[in-house]
Short mmCIF file of C-alpha atoms in Angstrom, two decimals:
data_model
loop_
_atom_site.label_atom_id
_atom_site.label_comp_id
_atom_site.label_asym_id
_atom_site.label_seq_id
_atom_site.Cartn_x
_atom_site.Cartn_y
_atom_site.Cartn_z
CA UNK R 1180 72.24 91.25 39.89
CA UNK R 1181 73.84 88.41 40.92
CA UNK R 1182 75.34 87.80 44.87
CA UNK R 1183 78.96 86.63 44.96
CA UNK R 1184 79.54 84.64 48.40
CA UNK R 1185 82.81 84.33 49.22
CA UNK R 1186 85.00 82.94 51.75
CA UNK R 1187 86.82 86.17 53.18
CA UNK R 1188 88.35 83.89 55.53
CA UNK R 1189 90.61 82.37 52.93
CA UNK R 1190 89.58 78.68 54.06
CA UNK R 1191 87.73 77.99 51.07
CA UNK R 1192 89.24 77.36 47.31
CA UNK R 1193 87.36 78.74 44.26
CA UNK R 1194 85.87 75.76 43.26
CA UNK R 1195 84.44 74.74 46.74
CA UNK R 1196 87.50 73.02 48.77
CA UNK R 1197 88.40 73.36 52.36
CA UNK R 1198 91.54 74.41 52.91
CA UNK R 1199 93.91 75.76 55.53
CA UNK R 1200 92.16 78.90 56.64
CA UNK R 1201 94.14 82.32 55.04
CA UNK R 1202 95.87 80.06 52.50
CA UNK R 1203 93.60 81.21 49.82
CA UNK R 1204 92.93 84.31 48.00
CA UNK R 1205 89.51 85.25 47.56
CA UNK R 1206 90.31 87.71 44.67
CA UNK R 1207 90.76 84.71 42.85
CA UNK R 1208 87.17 83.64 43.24
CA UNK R 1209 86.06 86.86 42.20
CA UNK R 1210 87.98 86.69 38.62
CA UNK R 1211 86.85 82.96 38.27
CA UNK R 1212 83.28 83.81 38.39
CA UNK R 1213 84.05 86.58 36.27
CA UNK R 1214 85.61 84.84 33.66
CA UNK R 1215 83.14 82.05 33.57
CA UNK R 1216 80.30 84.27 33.16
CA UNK R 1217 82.17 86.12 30.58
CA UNK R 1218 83.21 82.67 28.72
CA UNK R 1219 79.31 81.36 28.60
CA UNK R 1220 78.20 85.30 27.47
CA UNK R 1221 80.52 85.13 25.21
CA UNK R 1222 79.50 81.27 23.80
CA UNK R 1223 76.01 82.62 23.00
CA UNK R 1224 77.02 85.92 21.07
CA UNK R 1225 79.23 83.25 18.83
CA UNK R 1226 76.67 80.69 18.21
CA UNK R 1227 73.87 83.90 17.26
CA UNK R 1228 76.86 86.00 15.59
CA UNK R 1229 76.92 84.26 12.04
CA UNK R 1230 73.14 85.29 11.84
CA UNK R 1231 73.85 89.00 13.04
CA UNK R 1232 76.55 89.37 10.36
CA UNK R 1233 74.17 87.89 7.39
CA UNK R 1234 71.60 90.09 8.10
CA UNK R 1235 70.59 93.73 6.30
CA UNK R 1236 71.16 95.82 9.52
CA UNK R 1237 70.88 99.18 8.00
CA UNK R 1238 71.11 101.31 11.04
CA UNK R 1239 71.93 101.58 14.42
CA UNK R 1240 68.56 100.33 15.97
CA UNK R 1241 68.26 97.39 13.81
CA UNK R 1242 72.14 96.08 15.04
CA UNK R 1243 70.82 96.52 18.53
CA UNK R 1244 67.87 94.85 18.18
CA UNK R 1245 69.03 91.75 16.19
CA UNK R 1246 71.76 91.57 19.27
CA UNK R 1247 69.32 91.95 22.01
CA UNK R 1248 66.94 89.41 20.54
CA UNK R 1249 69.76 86.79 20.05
CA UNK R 1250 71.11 86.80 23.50
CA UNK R 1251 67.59 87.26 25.17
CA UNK R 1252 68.88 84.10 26.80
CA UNK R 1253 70.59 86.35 29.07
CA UNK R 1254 67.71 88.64 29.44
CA UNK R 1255 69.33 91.98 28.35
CA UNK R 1256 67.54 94.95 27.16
CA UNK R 1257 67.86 96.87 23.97
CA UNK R 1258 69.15 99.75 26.67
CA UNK R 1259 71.36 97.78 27.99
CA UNK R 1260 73.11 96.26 24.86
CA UNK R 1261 73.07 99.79 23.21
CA UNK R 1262 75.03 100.98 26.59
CA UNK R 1263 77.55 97.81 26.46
CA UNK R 1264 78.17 98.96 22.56
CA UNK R 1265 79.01 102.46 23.61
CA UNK R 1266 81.15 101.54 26.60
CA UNK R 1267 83.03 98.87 24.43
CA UNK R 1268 83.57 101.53 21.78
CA UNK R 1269 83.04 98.57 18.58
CA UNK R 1270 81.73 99.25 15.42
CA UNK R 1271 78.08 99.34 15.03
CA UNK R 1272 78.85 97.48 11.37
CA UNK R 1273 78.55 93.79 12.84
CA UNK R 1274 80.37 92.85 9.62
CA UNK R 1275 83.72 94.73 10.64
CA UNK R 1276 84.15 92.91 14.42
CA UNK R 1277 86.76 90.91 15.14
CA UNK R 1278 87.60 88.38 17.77
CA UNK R 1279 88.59 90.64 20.27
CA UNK R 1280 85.50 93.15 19.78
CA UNK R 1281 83.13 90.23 20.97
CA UNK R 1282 85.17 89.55 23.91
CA UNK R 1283 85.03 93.54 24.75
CA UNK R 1284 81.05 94.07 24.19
CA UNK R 1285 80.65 91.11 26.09
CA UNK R 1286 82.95 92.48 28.80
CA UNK R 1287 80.73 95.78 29.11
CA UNK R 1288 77.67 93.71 28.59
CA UNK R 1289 78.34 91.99 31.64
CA UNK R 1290 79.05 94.91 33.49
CA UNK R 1291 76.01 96.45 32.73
CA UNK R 1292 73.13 93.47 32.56
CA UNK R 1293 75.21 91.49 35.20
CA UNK R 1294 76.21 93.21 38.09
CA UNK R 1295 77.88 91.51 40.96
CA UNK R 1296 77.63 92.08 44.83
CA UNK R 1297 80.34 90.28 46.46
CA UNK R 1298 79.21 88.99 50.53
CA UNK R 1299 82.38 88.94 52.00
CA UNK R 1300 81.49 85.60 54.50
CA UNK R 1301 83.25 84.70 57.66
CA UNK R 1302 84.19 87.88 58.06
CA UNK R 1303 84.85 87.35 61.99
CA UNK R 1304 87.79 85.12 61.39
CA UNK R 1305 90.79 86.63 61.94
CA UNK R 1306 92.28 85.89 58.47
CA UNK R 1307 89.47 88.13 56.86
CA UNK R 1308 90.27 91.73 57.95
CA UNK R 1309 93.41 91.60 55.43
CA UNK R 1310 91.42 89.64 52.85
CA UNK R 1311 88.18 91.75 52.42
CA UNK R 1312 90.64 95.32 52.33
CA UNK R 1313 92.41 93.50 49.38
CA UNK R 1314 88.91 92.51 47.69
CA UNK R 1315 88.19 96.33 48.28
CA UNK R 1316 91.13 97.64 46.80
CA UNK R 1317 91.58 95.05 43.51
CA UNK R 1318 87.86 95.49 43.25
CA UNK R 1319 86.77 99.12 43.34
CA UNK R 1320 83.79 98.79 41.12
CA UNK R 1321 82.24 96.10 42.88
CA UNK R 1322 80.16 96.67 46.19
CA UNK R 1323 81.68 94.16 48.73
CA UNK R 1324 79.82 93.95 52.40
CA UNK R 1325 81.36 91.75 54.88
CA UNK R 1326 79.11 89.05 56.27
CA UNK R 1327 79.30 86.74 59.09
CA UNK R 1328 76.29 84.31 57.50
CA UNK R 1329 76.54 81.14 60.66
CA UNK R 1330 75.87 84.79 63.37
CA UNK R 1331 73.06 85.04 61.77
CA UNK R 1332 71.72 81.77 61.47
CA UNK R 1333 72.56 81.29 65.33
CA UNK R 1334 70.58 84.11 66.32
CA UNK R 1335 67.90 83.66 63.83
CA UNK R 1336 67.41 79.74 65.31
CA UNK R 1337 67.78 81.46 69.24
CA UNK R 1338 65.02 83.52 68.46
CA UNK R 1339 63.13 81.07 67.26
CA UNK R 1340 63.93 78.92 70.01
CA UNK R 1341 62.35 82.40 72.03
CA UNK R 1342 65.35 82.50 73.71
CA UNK R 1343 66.14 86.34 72.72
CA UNK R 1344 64.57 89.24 70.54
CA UNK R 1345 66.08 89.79 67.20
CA UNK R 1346 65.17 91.69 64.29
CA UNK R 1347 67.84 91.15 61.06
CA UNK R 1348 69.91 93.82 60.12
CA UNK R 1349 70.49 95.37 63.84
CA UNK R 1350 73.36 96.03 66.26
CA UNK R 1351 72.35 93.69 69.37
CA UNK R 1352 69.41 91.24 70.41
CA UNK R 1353 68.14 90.73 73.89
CA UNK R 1354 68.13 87.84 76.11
CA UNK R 1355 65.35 86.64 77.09
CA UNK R 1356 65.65 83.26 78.72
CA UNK R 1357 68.09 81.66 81.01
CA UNK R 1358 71.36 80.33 78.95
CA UNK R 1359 73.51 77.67 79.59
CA UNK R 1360 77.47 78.23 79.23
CA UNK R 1361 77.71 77.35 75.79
CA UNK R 1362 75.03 79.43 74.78
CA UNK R 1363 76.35 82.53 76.41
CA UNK R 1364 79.28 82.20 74.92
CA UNK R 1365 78.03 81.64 71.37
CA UNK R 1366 76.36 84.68 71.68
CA UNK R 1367 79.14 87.01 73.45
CA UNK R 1368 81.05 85.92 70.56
CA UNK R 1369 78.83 87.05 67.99
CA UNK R 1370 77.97 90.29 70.09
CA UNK R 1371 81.63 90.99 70.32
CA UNK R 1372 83.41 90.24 67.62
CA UNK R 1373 80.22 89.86 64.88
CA UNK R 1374 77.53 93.09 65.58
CA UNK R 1375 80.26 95.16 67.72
CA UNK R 1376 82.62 95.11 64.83
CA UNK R 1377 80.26 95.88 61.67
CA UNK R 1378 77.04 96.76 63.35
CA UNK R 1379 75.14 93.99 62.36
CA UNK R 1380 75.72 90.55 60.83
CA UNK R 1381 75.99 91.66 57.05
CA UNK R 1382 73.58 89.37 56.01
CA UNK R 1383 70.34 91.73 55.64
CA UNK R 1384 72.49 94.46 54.67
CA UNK R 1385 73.44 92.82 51.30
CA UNK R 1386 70.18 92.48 50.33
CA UNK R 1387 69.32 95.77 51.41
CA UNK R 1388 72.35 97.32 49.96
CA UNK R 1389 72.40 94.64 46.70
CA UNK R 1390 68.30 95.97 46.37
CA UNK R 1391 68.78 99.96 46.63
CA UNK R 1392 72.37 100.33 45.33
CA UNK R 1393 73.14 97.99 42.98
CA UNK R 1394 69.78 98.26 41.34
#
């Protein structure tokens, strides 16, 4: 399973540039990754698929496992590739694909050896409310958990610090120290619009969720 962070915020391009924040579309991250993983998938099935079609494959068992061993560069199972072949609906008569079967079995393939988990990040900015219901709505099949990632980095370095108690993954921490001004308001701000608003900072919960659902 692989995590997809992305900037819910908007402020971020695909490939990594700061821009104006809630100029950008984050669904368009999403289908980039996508359609690069898909693109180097599909790269390996080509270079192994000369080999697959030479070969005696007299049944059903022997086509999966000459396709599983050729792409073990991915690290799919003979389950797995059996599962993308029924989903894609191909022929199991290697011989008989055409250009656009690859692209499908590697299209289920994905789905099923690859998952993705999409952390919705800076999910306290204002732009993000609008962005992560459109990831949620263009992406149904994806599990998308909104994260606030610098929240939890601020309270993971104040505890630290011993300045309050804070276990990952809950609702509120507790002073324990004096604070200066700045520091109180870092953390009202988190409190408030961070823990308050999604009952916790996101970060644990994608691995939690990423762990026990997606898996």
């Amino acid at each position: 399973v692989l995590i997809h962070v992305v900037d819910a915020s908007g402020s971020t391009k695909e490939k990594g540039e700061a821009v104006e924040s809630g100029s950008h579309d984050p669904c368009k991250d999403v289908r980039f990754l996508e359609e690069e993983m898909e693109l180097w998938m599909l790269a390996i099935l080509e270079n192994n698929f000369g080999k697959f079609a030479r070969s005696p494959l007299s049944s059903k068992t022997q086509v999966i496992d000459a396709l599983a061993k050729g792409l073990s560069g991915l690290g799919v199972t003979n389950a797995q590739v059996d599962a993308a072949l029924m989903k894609a609906k191909v022929s199991e008569k290697l011989t008989e694909w055409k250009p656009e079967d690859h692209r499908t079995f590697i299209h289920a393939l994905r789905l099923i050896s690859k998952p993705l988990v999409i952390a919705a990040n800076k999910s306290d900015l204002p732009t993000a409310k609008a962005n992560i219901e459109k990831l949620q709505k263009e992406f149904p099949h994806l599990l998308i958990v909104p994260c606030a990632a610098e929240a939890e980095f601020t309270l993971k370095r104040a505890a630290k610090a011993g300045l309050v108690d804070y276990i990952p993954g809950e609702k509120a921490f507790t002073i324990k120290k004096e604070l200066n001004e700045a520091q109180k308001q870092a953390l009202t701000y988190i409190q408030t619009h961070v823990l308050d608003k999604f009952d916790s900072t996101g970060v644990q919960k994608i691995l939690d969720e990423t762990i026990f659902s997606a898996l």
